[in-house]
């Protein structure tokens, strides 16, 4: 009994990791349940033993992908304690390797426009992933008040997601490479930030 | 004969405008040919009288959407000649109206992750749309050498696409609003730029 529970948990984990890769590679609408079960080496029928719906696995796969990315970027951030680590982390996120290997890249850039059209569970998971990645940047941001650093990190994270998305769209390699390197430079030289002056509050943000 | 050619051109135009809205609203994979013909008030069967393939209409719809957006942003840019117009243009792109009306918004943000997975024709069209929007920003960028302005505009455009994408994903309205307003401020105060120092060249960008 215990063994079979362990097996089931291992199988669930295998499906989830495989789904996290497939959704980033082929999109949400472009990946059917049969596809992702096949990618995990399983038959379609077993899916509902582990997950309640496609929405559930999309939400969990998005979180899984973000955790995996955060861990790999955290390892880079931990390697250097100097100011240079912001460039290392941003440069790793905006690398040609991440652009060219969607299965191993940022879920918000690989699935961004599709995530925006999903239901509440998936959008909550994606939003949590965005905040998790943003929080990774906060301590790396140049000296400022904590609230300002948080805003600057949020702006930088959105800019990174946009640059990786566009670099994947653009077919001309030199332009695509330039997008990655220019955005890395803009963020790591600290020229890509919020103003740091106005308070970030609901009242302020709804005054537009 | 002449009349029927005019009718055919008008019908083609109607299908295209309708497709440009549908793809932004429901995504590329999420919009079948029957859906977009129905949205134009036509039957599925007539599609191939006007377009050769779904890929062709996706590419043309992306360009159509970008032209429409560029025209509306150009009109804003033309209204004011002062420095403030960068904020007006960016603020219009990153408005809650554009976030909440995908059919009328930026194709690169509404379909970004899906465009990256399309064939050559669509990716070329999308890349052209990106450059068209970027060129709109160039003359609005703060004083610098032309090449630096072009780079800064490219960085800003990517950042805008990312911010609009993330603002659509995030369900919590105050956070979503803050993303739009913080990015508008970061770009329009000129704090969101490339360094302006190194030359932008293929050699440089492939050295990463």
Coordinates of C-alpha atoms in Angstrom, one line a residue:
Chain A
X1 CA 0.0 0.0 0.0
X2 CA 2.7 2.4 1.0
X3 CA 4.8 1.4 -2.0
X4 CA 1.9 2.0 -4.4
X5 CA 1.3 5.5 -2.9
X6 CA 5.0 6.3 -3.5
X7 CA 4.7 5.0 -7.0
X8 CA 1.6 7.1 -7.6
X9 CA 3.4 10.2 -6.3
X10 CA 6.4 9.5 -8.5
X11 CA 4.2 9.1 -11.5
X12 CA 2.4 12.3 -10.7
X13 CA 5.7 14.1 -10.5
X14 CA 6.8 12.7 -13.8
X15 CA 3.6 13.8 -15.5
X16 CA 4.0 17.3 -14.0
X17 CA 7.6 17.8 -15.1
X18 CA 6.8 16.5 -18.5
X19 CA 3.8 18.8 -18.7
X20 CA 5.9 21.8 -17.6
X21 CA 8.2 21.2 -20.6
X22 CA 5.4 20.4 -23.1
X23 CA 3.3 23.5 -22.4
X24 CA 6.4 25.7 -22.7
X25 CA 7.4 24.0 -25.9
X26 CA 4.1 23.8 -27.7
X27 CA 1.8 26.1 -25.9
X28 CA -1.3 25.4 -23.8
X29 CA -3.9 25.1 -26.6
X30 CA -1.2 23.2 -28.6
X31 CA -0.8 20.5 -26.0
X32 CA -3.5 18.0 -25.5
X33 CA -3.8 15.6 -22.5
X34 CA -2.9 12.7 -24.8
X35 CA 0.3 14.6 -25.9
X36 CA 1.5 15.3 -22.4
X37 CA 0.8 11.8 -21.1
X38 CA 2.6 10.4 -24.2
X39 CA 5.6 12.7 -23.4
X40 CA 5.6 11.1 -19.9
X41 CA 5.5 7.7 -21.5
X42 CA 2.0 7.0 -20.3
X43 CA -1.4 6.4 -21.8
X44 CA -4.1 9.1 -21.9
X45 CA -6.4 7.2 -19.7
X46 CA -4.3 7.5 -16.5
X47 CA -4.4 11.3 -16.4
X48 CA -7.4 11.6 -14.2
X49 CA -5.9 9.3 -11.6
X50 CA -3.5 12.2 -10.9
X51 CA -5.1 15.5 -11.9
X52 CA -8.7 16.8 -11.9
X53 CA -8.6 18.8 -15.1
X54 CA -6.3 20.3 -17.8
X55 CA -6.6 23.6 -16.0
X56 CA -5.2 22.1 -12.8
X57 CA -2.2 20.7 -14.5
X58 CA -1.6 23.9 -16.5
X59 CA -1.6 25.8 -13.2
X60 CA 0.7 23.3 -11.4
X61 CA 3.0 23.1 -14.5
X62 CA 3.4 26.9 -14.5
X63 CA 4.3 26.9 -10.9
X64 CA 6.7 23.9 -11.3
X65 CA 8.4 25.7 -14.3
X66 CA 8.8 28.9 -12.3
X67 CA 10.2 27.0 -9.3
X68 CA 12.7 25.3 -11.5
X69 CA 13.8 28.6 -13.2
X70 CA 13.9 30.4 -9.8
X71 CA 16.2 27.7 -8.4
X72 CA 18.6 27.8 -11.3
X73 CA 18.7 31.6 -11.2
X74 CA 19.1 31.6 -7.4
X75 CA 22.1 29.3 -7.8
X76 CA 23.7 31.9 -10.1
X77 CA 22.8 34.8 -7.7
X78 CA 24.4 32.8 -4.8
X79 CA 27.7 32.3 -6.6
X80 CA 28.7 36.0 -6.5
X81 CA 27.9 38.4 -3.8
X82 CA 29.1 41.4 -5.7
X83 CA 27.0 43.8 -7.7
X84 CA 27.8 41.9 -10.8
X85 CA 25.3 39.2 -9.9
X86 CA 22.3 41.2 -11.2
X87 CA 23.9 41.0 -14.7
X88 CA 24.6 37.3 -14.2
X89 CA 21.1 36.5 -13.3
X90 CA 19.5 38.7 -16.0
X91 CA 22.0 37.5 -18.5
X92 CA 21.1 33.9 -17.7
X93 CA 17.4 34.6 -18.0
X94 CA 18.0 36.5 -21.3
X95 CA 20.5 34.0 -22.7
X96 CA 20.4 32.5 -26.1
X97 CA 20.2 29.1 -24.4
X98 CA 16.9 30.0 -22.7
X99 CA 15.6 31.5 -25.9
X100 CA 16.4 28.4 -27.9
X101 CA 15.2 25.8 -25.3
X102 CA 11.7 26.7 -24.5
X103 CA 11.1 23.6 -22.4
X104 CA 13.8 24.9 -20.0
X105 CA 12.8 28.6 -20.0
X106 CA 10.5 31.0 -18.3
X107 CA 6.8 30.0 -18.3
X108 CA 5.6 33.6 -18.4
X109 CA 7.6 34.3 -21.6
X110 CA 6.9 30.9 -23.2
X111 CA 3.2 30.9 -22.5
X112 CA 2.5 34.6 -21.6
X113 CA -0.3 35.5 -24.1
X114 CA -2.0 32.2 -23.5
X115 CA -1.8 32.4 -19.7
X116 CA -3.7 35.7 -19.8
X117 CA -6.7 33.8 -21.3
X118 CA -6.8 31.0 -18.7
X119 CA -9.1 30.6 -15.8
X120 CA -8.6 31.8 -12.2
X121 CA -6.5 28.9 -11.0
X122 CA -3.9 29.2 -13.8
X123 CA -3.8 33.0 -13.7
X124 CA -3.3 32.9 -9.9
X125 CA -0.4 30.4 -10.3
X126 CA 1.1 32.5 -13.1
X127 CA 0.8 35.6 -11.0
X128 CA 2.5 33.8 -8.1
X129 CA 5.3 32.8 -10.5
X130 CA 5.8 36.3 -11.6
X131 CA 6.0 37.5 -8.0
X132 CA 8.4 34.7 -7.1
X133 CA 10.8 35.7 -10.0
X134 CA 10.4 39.4 -9.1
X135 CA 11.4 38.7 -5.5
X136 CA 14.5 36.9 -6.7
X137 CA 15.6 40.2 -8.3
X138 CA 14.8 42.5 -5.3
X139 CA 18.0 42.0 -3.3
X140 CA 20.1 42.3 -6.5
X141 CA 18.7 45.7 -7.3
X142 CA 20.9 48.8 -6.7
X143 CA 20.7 50.5 -3.4
X144 CA 17.4 52.2 -2.7
X145 CA 14.6 52.0 -0.2
X146 CA 13.0 48.5 0.0
X147 CA 9.8 49.7 -1.6
X148 CA 11.7 51.3 -4.5
X149 CA 13.8 48.1 -5.0
X150 CA 10.6 46.1 -5.2
X151 CA 9.1 48.4 -7.8
X152 CA 12.3 48.4 -9.8
X153 CA 12.4 44.6 -9.7
X154 CA 8.8 44.4 -10.9
X155 CA 9.6 46.7 -13.9
X156 CA 12.7 44.8 -14.7
X157 CA 10.9 41.4 -14.5
X158 CA 8.2 42.6 -16.9
X159 CA 10.9 43.9 -19.3
X160 CA 12.8 40.6 -19.2
X161 CA 9.6 38.7 -20.0
X162 CA 8.9 41.0 -23.0
X163 CA 12.5 40.8 -24.3
X164 CA 12.5 37.0 -24.2
X165 CA 9.1 36.9 -25.9
X166 CA 10.2 39.2 -28.7
X167 CA 13.6 37.5 -29.1
X168 CA 11.8 34.3 -29.7
X169 CA 9.4 35.8 -32.3
X170 CA 12.1 37.7 -34.3
X171 CA 13.5 35.3 -37.0
X172 CA 16.6 37.4 -37.8
X173 CA 19.3 36.1 -35.4
X174 CA 21.4 39.2 -35.1
X175 CA 18.3 41.3 -34.1
X176 CA 17.1 38.6 -31.7
X177 CA 20.6 38.5 -30.1
X178 CA 20.7 42.3 -29.9
X179 CA 17.4 42.3 -28.0
X180 CA 18.7 39.9 -25.4
X181 CA 22.0 41.7 -24.9
X182 CA 20.6 45.2 -25.0
X183 CA 17.9 44.4 -22.4
X184 CA 20.5 42.6 -20.2
X185 CA 22.6 45.8 -20.3
X186 CA 19.7 48.1 -19.7
X187 CA 18.7 46.3 -16.6
X188 CA 22.1 45.5 -15.2
X189 CA 23.4 49.0 -15.6
X190 CA 20.3 50.1 -13.6
X191 CA 18.9 52.3 -16.3
X192 CA 15.8 50.3 -16.5
X193 CA 13.9 51.1 -13.3
X194 CA 10.8 52.7 -11.9
X195 CA 11.2 56.3 -10.9
X196 CA 11.5 55.4 -7.2
X197 CA 9.7 58.5 -6.3
X198 CA 5.9 58.1 -6.1
X199 CA 4.3 55.8 -3.7
X200 CA 3.1 52.5 -5.1
X201 CA -0.5 52.2 -4.0
X202 CA -3.9 51.3 -5.3
X203 CA -5.0 54.9 -5.1
X204 CA -2.0 56.1 -7.1
X205 CA -2.3 53.4 -9.7
X206 CA -5.9 53.9 -10.4
X207 CA -5.5 57.6 -11.0
X208 CA -4.4 57.0 -14.6
Chain B
X1 CA -16.9 42.3 -63.2
X2 CA -15.3 45.4 -61.8
X3 CA -18.1 45.5 -59.2
X4 CA -17.5 41.9 -58.2
X5 CA -13.8 42.5 -57.8
X6 CA -14.6 45.5 -55.5
X7 CA -17.0 43.3 -53.5
X8 CA -14.3 40.6 -53.2
X9 CA -11.8 43.1 -51.9
X10 CA -14.2 44.5 -49.4
X11 CA -15.1 41.0 -48.2
X12 CA -11.4 40.1 -47.9
X13 CA -10.8 43.3 -45.9
X14 CA -13.8 42.5 -43.6
X15 CA -12.4 39.0 -42.9
X16 CA -9.0 40.4 -42.2
X17 CA -10.2 43.0 -39.7
X18 CA -12.4 40.4 -38.0
X19 CA -9.5 38.0 -37.9
X20 CA -7.1 40.6 -36.4
X21 CA -9.6 41.0 -33.6
X22 CA -10.4 37.3 -33.1
X23 CA -6.7 36.2 -32.9
X24 CA -6.0 38.9 -30.3
X25 CA -9.1 38.0 -28.3
X26 CA -8.9 34.2 -28.4
X27 CA -5.4 33.4 -29.5
X28 CA -4.1 31.7 -32.7
X29 CA -4.6 28.1 -31.7
X30 CA -7.9 29.1 -30.1
X31 CA -9.4 30.6 -33.3
X32 CA -10.4 28.2 -36.0
X33 CA -11.2 29.3 -39.6
X34 CA -14.9 28.6 -39.0
X35 CA -14.8 30.9 -35.9
X36 CA -13.2 33.8 -37.7
X37 CA -15.4 33.4 -40.8
X38 CA -18.5 33.4 -38.5
X39 CA -17.2 36.5 -36.7
X40 CA -17.1 38.2 -40.1
X41 CA -20.7 37.0 -40.7
X42 CA -19.6 34.5 -43.4
X43 CA -19.6 30.7 -43.9
X44 CA -16.4 28.7 -43.4
X45 CA -16.4 27.6 -47.1
X46 CA -15.6 31.0 -48.5
X47 CA -12.3 31.4 -46.7
X48 CA -10.1 29.9 -49.4
X49 CA -11.5 32.3 -52.0
X50 CA -9.6 35.0 -50.2
X51 CA -6.7 33.4 -48.3
X52 CA -4.4 30.5 -49.1
X53 CA -4.0 29.2 -45.5
X54 CA -4.5 29.9 -41.9
X55 CA -0.8 30.9 -41.7
X56 CA -1.3 33.6 -44.4
X57 CA -4.3 35.2 -42.5
X58 CA -2.4 35.0 -39.2
X59 CA 0.5 36.9 -40.7
X60 CA -1.7 39.5 -42.4
X61 CA -3.9 39.9 -39.3
X62 CA -0.8 40.5 -37.2
X63 CA 0.4 43.2 -39.6
X64 CA -3.1 44.7 -39.8
X65 CA -3.4 44.9 -36.0
X66 CA 0.1 46.5 -35.7
X67 CA -0.8 49.1 -38.4
X68 CA -4.0 50.0 -36.7
X69 CA -2.2 50.3 -33.3
X70 CA 0.6 52.3 -34.9
X71 CA -1.9 54.7 -36.5
X72 CA -3.7 55.3 -33.2
X73 CA -0.5 55.8 -31.3
X74 CA 0.9 58.1 -34.1
X75 CA -2.2 60.3 -33.7
X76 CA -1.4 60.7 -30.0
X77 CA 2.3 61.4 -30.8
X78 CA 1.3 64.1 -33.3
X79 CA -1.0 65.9 -30.9
X80 CA 1.8 67.1 -28.7
X81 CA 5.2 68.2 -29.9
X82 CA 6.7 68.5 -26.4
X83 CA 8.7 65.9 -24.5
X84 CA 5.5 64.8 -22.7
X85 CA 4.4 62.9 -25.8
X86 CA 6.5 59.9 -25.0
X87 CA 4.5 59.5 -21.8
X88 CA 1.3 60.0 -23.8
X89 CA 2.2 57.3 -26.3
X90 CA 3.5 54.8 -23.8
X91 CA 0.6 55.5 -21.4
X92 CA -1.9 54.9 -24.2
X93 CA -0.2 51.6 -25.1
X94 CA -0.1 50.6 -21.4
X95 CA -3.6 51.8 -20.6
X96 CA -6.2 49.8 -18.8
X97 CA -8.4 50.2 -21.9
X98 CA -5.8 48.3 -24.0
X99 CA -5.3 45.7 -21.3
X100 CA -9.0 45.1 -21.1
X101 CA -9.8 45.1 -24.8
X102 CA -7.5 42.6 -26.4
X103 CA -9.3 42.9 -29.8
X104 CA -8.1 46.5 -30.0
X105 CA -4.6 46.0 -28.4
X106 CA -1.0 45.1 -29.4
X107 CA -0.8 41.9 -31.4
X108 CA 2.7 41.2 -29.9
X109 CA 1.4 41.3 -26.3
X110 CA -2.0 39.6 -27.1
X111 CA -0.4 36.7 -29.1
X112 CA 3.3 36.9 -28.2
X113 CA 4.1 33.4 -27.0
X114 CA 2.0 31.9 -29.8
X115 CA 3.6 34.1 -32.5
X116 CA 7.0 32.7 -31.4
X117 CA 5.9 29.2 -32.4
X118 CA 4.5 30.1 -35.9
X119 CA 6.1 29.6 -39.3
X120 CA 8.4 31.9 -41.2
X121 CA 5.6 34.0 -42.8
X122 CA 4.0 34.9 -39.5
X123 CA 7.2 35.5 -37.6
X124 CA 8.4 37.8 -40.4
X125 CA 5.2 39.7 -40.2
X126 CA 5.4 39.9 -36.4
X127 CA 9.0 41.0 -36.5
X128 CA 8.0 43.7 -39.0
X129 CA 5.2 44.8 -36.6
X130 CA 7.7 45.0 -33.7
X131 CA 10.1 47.2 -35.8
X132 CA 7.2 49.4 -36.9
X133 CA 6.1 50.0 -33.3
X134 CA 9.7 50.6 -32.3
X135 CA 10.3 53.2 -35.0
X136 CA 7.3 55.1 -33.7
X137 CA 9.1 55.5 -30.4
X138 CA 12.5 56.6 -31.8
X139 CA 11.8 60.3 -32.4
X140 CA 10.1 60.5 -29.0
X141 CA 13.2 59.2 -27.1
X142 CA 15.3 61.7 -25.2
X143 CA 18.1 63.4 -27.0
X144 CA 20.9 61.0 -27.9
X145 CA 22.7 59.8 -31.0
X146 CA 20.3 58.3 -33.5
X147 CA 21.8 54.8 -33.0
X148 CA 21.4 55.1 -29.2
X149 CA 17.8 56.3 -29.6
X150 CA 17.0 53.3 -31.8
X151 CA 18.4 50.9 -29.2
X152 CA 16.6 52.7 -26.4
X153 CA 13.3 52.5 -28.4
X154 CA 13.9 48.8 -29.0
X155 CA 14.4 48.1 -25.2
X156 CA 11.4 50.3 -24.3
X157 CA 9.2 48.5 -26.8
X158 CA 10.1 45.0 -25.5
X159 CA 9.5 46.3 -22.0
X160 CA 6.1 47.6 -23.0
X161 CA 5.1 44.2 -24.5
X162 CA 6.2 42.4 -21.4
X163 CA 4.3 44.8 -19.1
X164 CA 1.1 44.5 -21.1
X165 CA 1.4 40.7 -21.2
X166 CA 2.0 40.4 -17.4
X167 CA -0.7 43.0 -16.6
X168 CA -3.2 40.8 -18.5
X169 CA -2.1 37.7 -16.7
X170 CA -2.2 39.1 -13.1
X171 CA -5.8 38.7 -11.7
X172 CA -5.3 41.2 -8.8
X173 CA -6.4 44.5 -10.3
X174 CA -4.3 46.8 -8.1
X175 CA -1.1 44.9 -9.0
X176 CA -2.0 44.8 -12.7
X177 CA -2.7 48.6 -12.6
X178 CA 0.6 49.2 -10.8
X179 CA 2.5 47.2 -13.5
X180 CA 1.0 49.5 -16.2
X181 CA 1.7 52.7 -14.4
X182 CA 5.2 51.8 -13.1
X183 CA 6.3 50.8 -16.6
X184 CA 4.9 53.9 -18.2
X185 CA 6.8 56.0 -15.6
X186 CA 10.0 54.0 -16.0
X187 CA 10.0 54.5 -19.8
X188 CA 8.8 58.0 -19.9
X189 CA 11.2 59.3 -17.3
X190 CA 13.9 57.9 -19.5
X191 CA 15.1 55.5 -16.8
X192 CA 14.4 52.5 -19.0
X193 CA 17.1 52.6 -21.7
X194 CA 20.1 50.8 -23.0
X195 CA 23.4 52.1 -21.9
X196 CA 24.0 54.0 -25.1
X197 CA 27.7 53.2 -25.0
X198 CA 28.6 50.0 -26.8
X199 CA 28.0 49.8 -30.5
X200 CA 25.1 47.6 -31.6
X201 CA 26.5 45.1 -34.0
X202 CA 26.2 41.4 -34.9
X203 CA 29.8 40.9 -33.6
X204 CA 28.9 42.5 -30.2
X205 CA 25.6 40.8 -29.8
X206 CA 27.0 37.3 -30.5
X207 CA 29.8 37.7 -28.0
X208 CA 27.5 36.7 -25.1

